[in-house]
Every structure is written in C-alpha cells, then in structure tokens.
Amino acid sequence: MSLLPSSVQPFVGTPLDDLRPLAYTLWKTDFLSQATSRDLAEFYSTKDYVSQGNRIDALNISKMYLELDQVEHSELYGVDPTLSETDREARLAEIKAHTTAIQREVIAREATKKLAHQRSAAHTFLVSAISTNLRRLYQATTCPFELFEHIKTRFESNPMDNN
C-alpha cells in the first residue's frame, strides 16, 4: 500500500541513495523532469514558492461563496428604493464591504489550503524519490525546498560527483 496521497503519483525510477552517489546527476535530471510534468518543480527551486494560479482559483471559489450568500441572505443585499441618494450610497457601500469581507476570507482560506496541499504533494513526491536511509536522515524536514537543498548539498559537495 502506498503512503502517498492518492493525488500524488510517485517518482518513477531508482530512488536516490547514498550507496550510489555517482547516480545523483542522472537522478536529479530525471527527478526535476518528472517534477516539472507534475507542476511541482518550482517548489524545489524557489523558497516559499506560491503559484500565481492559486489566487485566481481562490477568487473563482469566492465568487461561488458570494452567490450562495446572496441566495441565503438576500435581505443583506436589498436597497430600499425610497432612500435618499446619500443613504443609498451608504447602503451600497455596506453591501460592498460585506461582499469584500466574504471574498477576502474565502480567498485567504482557499489559497492557503491549496498551497498547503501543493507543498505536501511536492514533499511527498520528493520523499518517494529517495531511499529509506535518506528519508530517515531528513525525516524532520517537511519543506520541499529545504529537503531538496539538503539533498543537493549532500551530493553536490561530494567530490566523486564531479567525475
């Protein structure tokens, strides 16, 4: 049974191992190629990477929440036609503040949730590409960028890799 979340396809190939340091360069090329095809490569090359698509996706979700709120709480969106121009503008400003608050809350929550899922997927994919010994060695490192940096440092500082 796989320990990977169902949405993360594991690395296909021989896991990186301390016992085969000369294979690192080939492993790295293969790993980054597979990571790119899974839209995960940026999580290994950019510290604190956040996909720009996350906010767009979150905005689209917030629009659905806003539509639902307008149906469930239609009374909050009404504007009395007998209001003076000043009162009408004030009422429209209240509605705008309400809708903006809903969208900000949903965007923040959904973007955070998606980013956490993406980082978890990137970490899980990297863990699937390394040996059990390396997993044990770096088990406390959950950030995909930091884990990849540890691995690069370990193998790229080895003079045998330069052959």
GROMACS .gro file of C-alpha atoms in nm:
model
  163
    1MET     CA    1   0.000   0.000   0.000
    2SER     CA    2   0.139   0.341  -0.097
    3LEU     CA    3   0.195   0.607   0.165
    4LEU     CA    4   0.148   0.878  -0.097
    5PRO     CA    5  -0.173   1.078  -0.114
    6SER     CA    6  -0.386   0.947  -0.399
    7SER     CA    7  -0.337   1.268  -0.599
    8VAL     CA    8   0.043   1.235  -0.598
    9GLN     CA    9   0.199   0.995  -0.843
   10PRO     CA   10   0.526   0.862  -0.701
   11PHE     CA   11   0.864   0.910  -0.864
   12VAL     CA   12   0.923   0.659  -1.143
   13GLY     CA   13   1.280   0.533  -1.134
   14THR     CA   14   1.551   0.428  -0.895
   15PRO     CA   15   1.538   0.623  -0.569
   16LEU     CA   16   1.845   0.830  -0.484
   17ASP     CA   17   2.072   0.650  -0.236
   18ASP     CA   18   2.394   0.728  -0.050
   19LEU     CA   19   2.533   0.400  -0.177
   20ARG     CA   20   2.526   0.527  -0.537
   21PRO     CA   21   2.646   0.890  -0.523
   22LEU     CA   22   2.760   0.889  -0.886
   23ALA     CA   23   2.399   0.837  -0.994
   24TYR     CA   24   2.297   1.173  -0.842
   25THR     CA   25   2.331   1.380  -1.161
   26LEU     CA   26   2.112   1.142  -1.361
   27TRP     CA   27   1.865   1.115  -1.072
   28LYS     CA   28   1.842   1.494  -1.041
   29THR     CA   29   1.771   1.539  -1.413
   30ASP     CA   30   1.506   1.266  -1.409
   31PHE     CA   31   1.355   1.390  -1.083
   32LEU     CA   32   1.325   1.753  -1.199
   33SER     CA   33   1.179   1.642  -1.532
   34GLN     CA   34   0.910   1.441  -1.356
   35ALA     CA   35   0.853   1.723  -1.105
   36THR     CA   36   0.804   1.966  -1.393
   37SER     CA   37   0.544   1.741  -1.554
   38ARG     CA   38   0.357   1.739  -1.220
   39ASP     CA   39   0.381   2.120  -1.176
   40LEU     CA   40   0.599   2.073  -0.868
   41ALA     CA   41   0.947   2.183  -0.985
   42GLU     CA   42   0.917   2.541  -0.857
   43PHE     CA   43   0.873   2.412  -0.501
   44TYR     CA   44   1.229   2.276  -0.516
   45SER     CA   45   1.395   2.577  -0.679
   46THR     CA   46   1.216   2.871  -0.517
   47LYS     CA   47   1.198   2.919  -0.141
   48ASP     CA   48   0.840   2.987  -0.025
   49TYR     CA   49   0.707   2.940  -0.379
   50VAL     CA   50   0.341   3.027  -0.432
   51SER     CA   51   0.171   2.958  -0.763
   52GLN     CA   52   0.000   3.266  -0.908
   53GLY     CA   53  -0.284   3.040  -1.014
   54ASN     CA   54  -0.377   2.976  -0.651
   55ARG     CA   55  -0.523   3.325  -0.601
   56ILE     CA   56  -0.715   3.304  -0.929
   57ASP     CA   57  -0.859   2.966  -0.832
   58ALA     CA   58  -0.943   3.103  -0.486
   59LEU     CA   59  -1.112   3.408  -0.643
   60ASN     CA   60  -1.332   3.181  -0.854
   61ILE     CA   61  -1.427   2.981  -0.545
   62SER     CA   62  -1.503   3.303  -0.357
   63LYS     CA   63  -1.746   3.404  -0.632
   64MET     CA   64  -1.941   3.083  -0.571
   65TYR     CA   65  -1.950   3.157  -0.196
   66LEU     CA   66  -2.069   3.508  -0.272
   67GLU     CA   67  -2.352   3.380  -0.493
   68LEU     CA   68  -2.454   3.137  -0.221
   69ASP     CA   69  -2.451   3.416   0.039
   70GLN     CA   70  -2.670   3.631  -0.186
   71VAL     CA   71  -2.926   3.349  -0.207
   72GLU     CA   72  -2.914   3.251   0.161
   73HIS     CA   73  -2.906   3.608   0.295
   74SER     CA   74  -3.086   3.808   0.028
   75GLU     CA   75  -3.205   4.056   0.291
   76LEU     CA   76  -2.845   4.177   0.332
   77TYR     CA   77  -2.835   4.284  -0.033
   78GLY     CA   78  -3.156   4.482  -0.054
   79VAL     CA   79  -3.155   4.854  -0.122
   80ASP     CA   80  -3.470   5.044  -0.031
   81PRO     CA   81  -3.571   5.249  -0.338
   82THR     CA   82  -3.705   5.527  -0.115
   83LEU     CA   83  -3.362   5.606   0.031
   84SER     CA   84  -3.206   5.942  -0.038
   85GLU     CA   85  -2.904   5.950  -0.269
   86THR     CA   86  -2.668   5.978   0.030
   87ASP     CA   87  -2.836   5.693   0.219
   88ARG     CA   88  -2.846   5.483  -0.096
   89GLU     CA   89  -2.470   5.531  -0.149
   90ALA     CA   90  -2.409   5.443   0.216
   91ARG     CA   91  -2.619   5.128   0.178
   92LEU     CA   92  -2.432   5.026  -0.138
   93ALA     CA   93  -2.103   5.082   0.048
   94GLU     CA   94  -2.227   4.850   0.328
   95ILE     CA   95  -2.312   4.581   0.072
   96LYS     CA   96  -1.972   4.625  -0.096
   97ALA     CA   97  -1.796   4.595   0.242
   98HIS     CA   98  -1.992   4.278   0.318
   99THR     CA   99  -1.912   4.115  -0.018
  100THR     CA  100  -1.547   4.221   0.002
  101ALA     CA  101  -1.517   4.067   0.350
  102ILE     CA  102  -1.662   3.739   0.225
  103GLN     CA  103  -1.428   3.730  -0.074
  104ARG     CA  104  -1.118   3.817   0.130
  105GLU     CA  105  -1.192   3.547   0.386
  106VAL     CA  106  -1.261   3.280   0.123
  107ILE     CA  107  -0.961   3.376  -0.092
  108ALA     CA  108  -0.727   3.365   0.207
  109ARG     CA  109  -0.863   3.031   0.327
  110GLU     CA  110  -0.875   2.862  -0.013
  111ALA     CA  111  -0.535   2.989  -0.129
  112THR     CA  112  -0.378   2.874   0.198
  113LYS     CA  113  -0.545   2.534   0.170
  114LYS     CA  114  -0.433   2.486  -0.190
  115LEU     CA  115  -0.076   2.594  -0.112
  116ALA     CA  116  -0.057   2.351   0.181
  117HIS     CA  117  -0.179   2.072  -0.046
  118GLN     CA  118   0.074   2.163  -0.317
  119ARG     CA  119   0.364   2.179  -0.071
  120SER     CA  120   0.260   1.847   0.076
  121ALA     CA  121   0.245   1.696  -0.273
  122ALA     CA  122   0.591   1.835  -0.355
  123HIS     CA  123   0.735   1.695  -0.032
  124THR     CA  124   0.566   1.359  -0.083
  125PHE     CA  125   0.692   1.334  -0.440
  126LEU     CA  126   1.050   1.412  -0.332
  127VAL     CA  127   1.031   1.160  -0.048
  128SER     CA  128   0.914   0.898  -0.299
  129ALA     CA  129   1.232   0.964  -0.500
  130ILE     CA  130   1.485   0.899  -0.222
  131SER     CA  131   1.597   0.589  -0.038
  132THR     CA  132   1.469   0.482   0.301
  133ASN     CA  133   1.804   0.578   0.454
  134LEU     CA  134   1.778   0.933   0.320
  135ARG     CA  135   1.415   0.952   0.432
  136ARG     CA  136   1.521   0.866   0.786
  137LEU     CA  137   1.806   1.115   0.773
  138TYR     CA  138   1.578   1.401   0.668
  139GLN     CA  139   1.252   1.294   0.831
  140ALA     CA  140   1.220   1.620   1.027
  141THR     CA  141   1.240   1.831   0.710
  142THR     CA  142   0.891   1.888   0.571
  143CYS     CA  143   0.959   2.186   0.344
  144PRO     CA  144   1.021   2.058  -0.012
  145PHE     CA  145   1.267   2.340  -0.089
  146GLU     CA  146   1.473   2.274   0.224
  147LEU     CA  147   1.471   1.898   0.170
  148PHE     CA  148   1.589   1.939  -0.189
  149GLU     CA  149   1.861   2.181  -0.072
  150HIS     CA  150   1.981   1.926   0.187
  151ILE     CA  151   1.997   1.659  -0.081
  152LYS     CA  152   2.180   1.887  -0.327
  153THR     CA  153   2.430   1.987  -0.060
  154ARG     CA  154   2.490   1.627   0.039
  155PHE     CA  155   2.552   1.503  -0.315
  156GLU     CA  156   2.693   1.809  -0.490
  157SER     CA  157   2.957   1.866  -0.222
  158ASN     CA  158   3.080   1.509  -0.276
  159PRO     CA  159   3.392   1.532  -0.496
  160MET     CA  160   3.306   1.195  -0.652
  161ASP     CA  161   3.006   1.360  -0.820
  162ASN     CA  162   3.231   1.580  -1.029
  163ASN     CA  163   3.356   1.287  -1.237
   0.00000   0.00000   0.00000
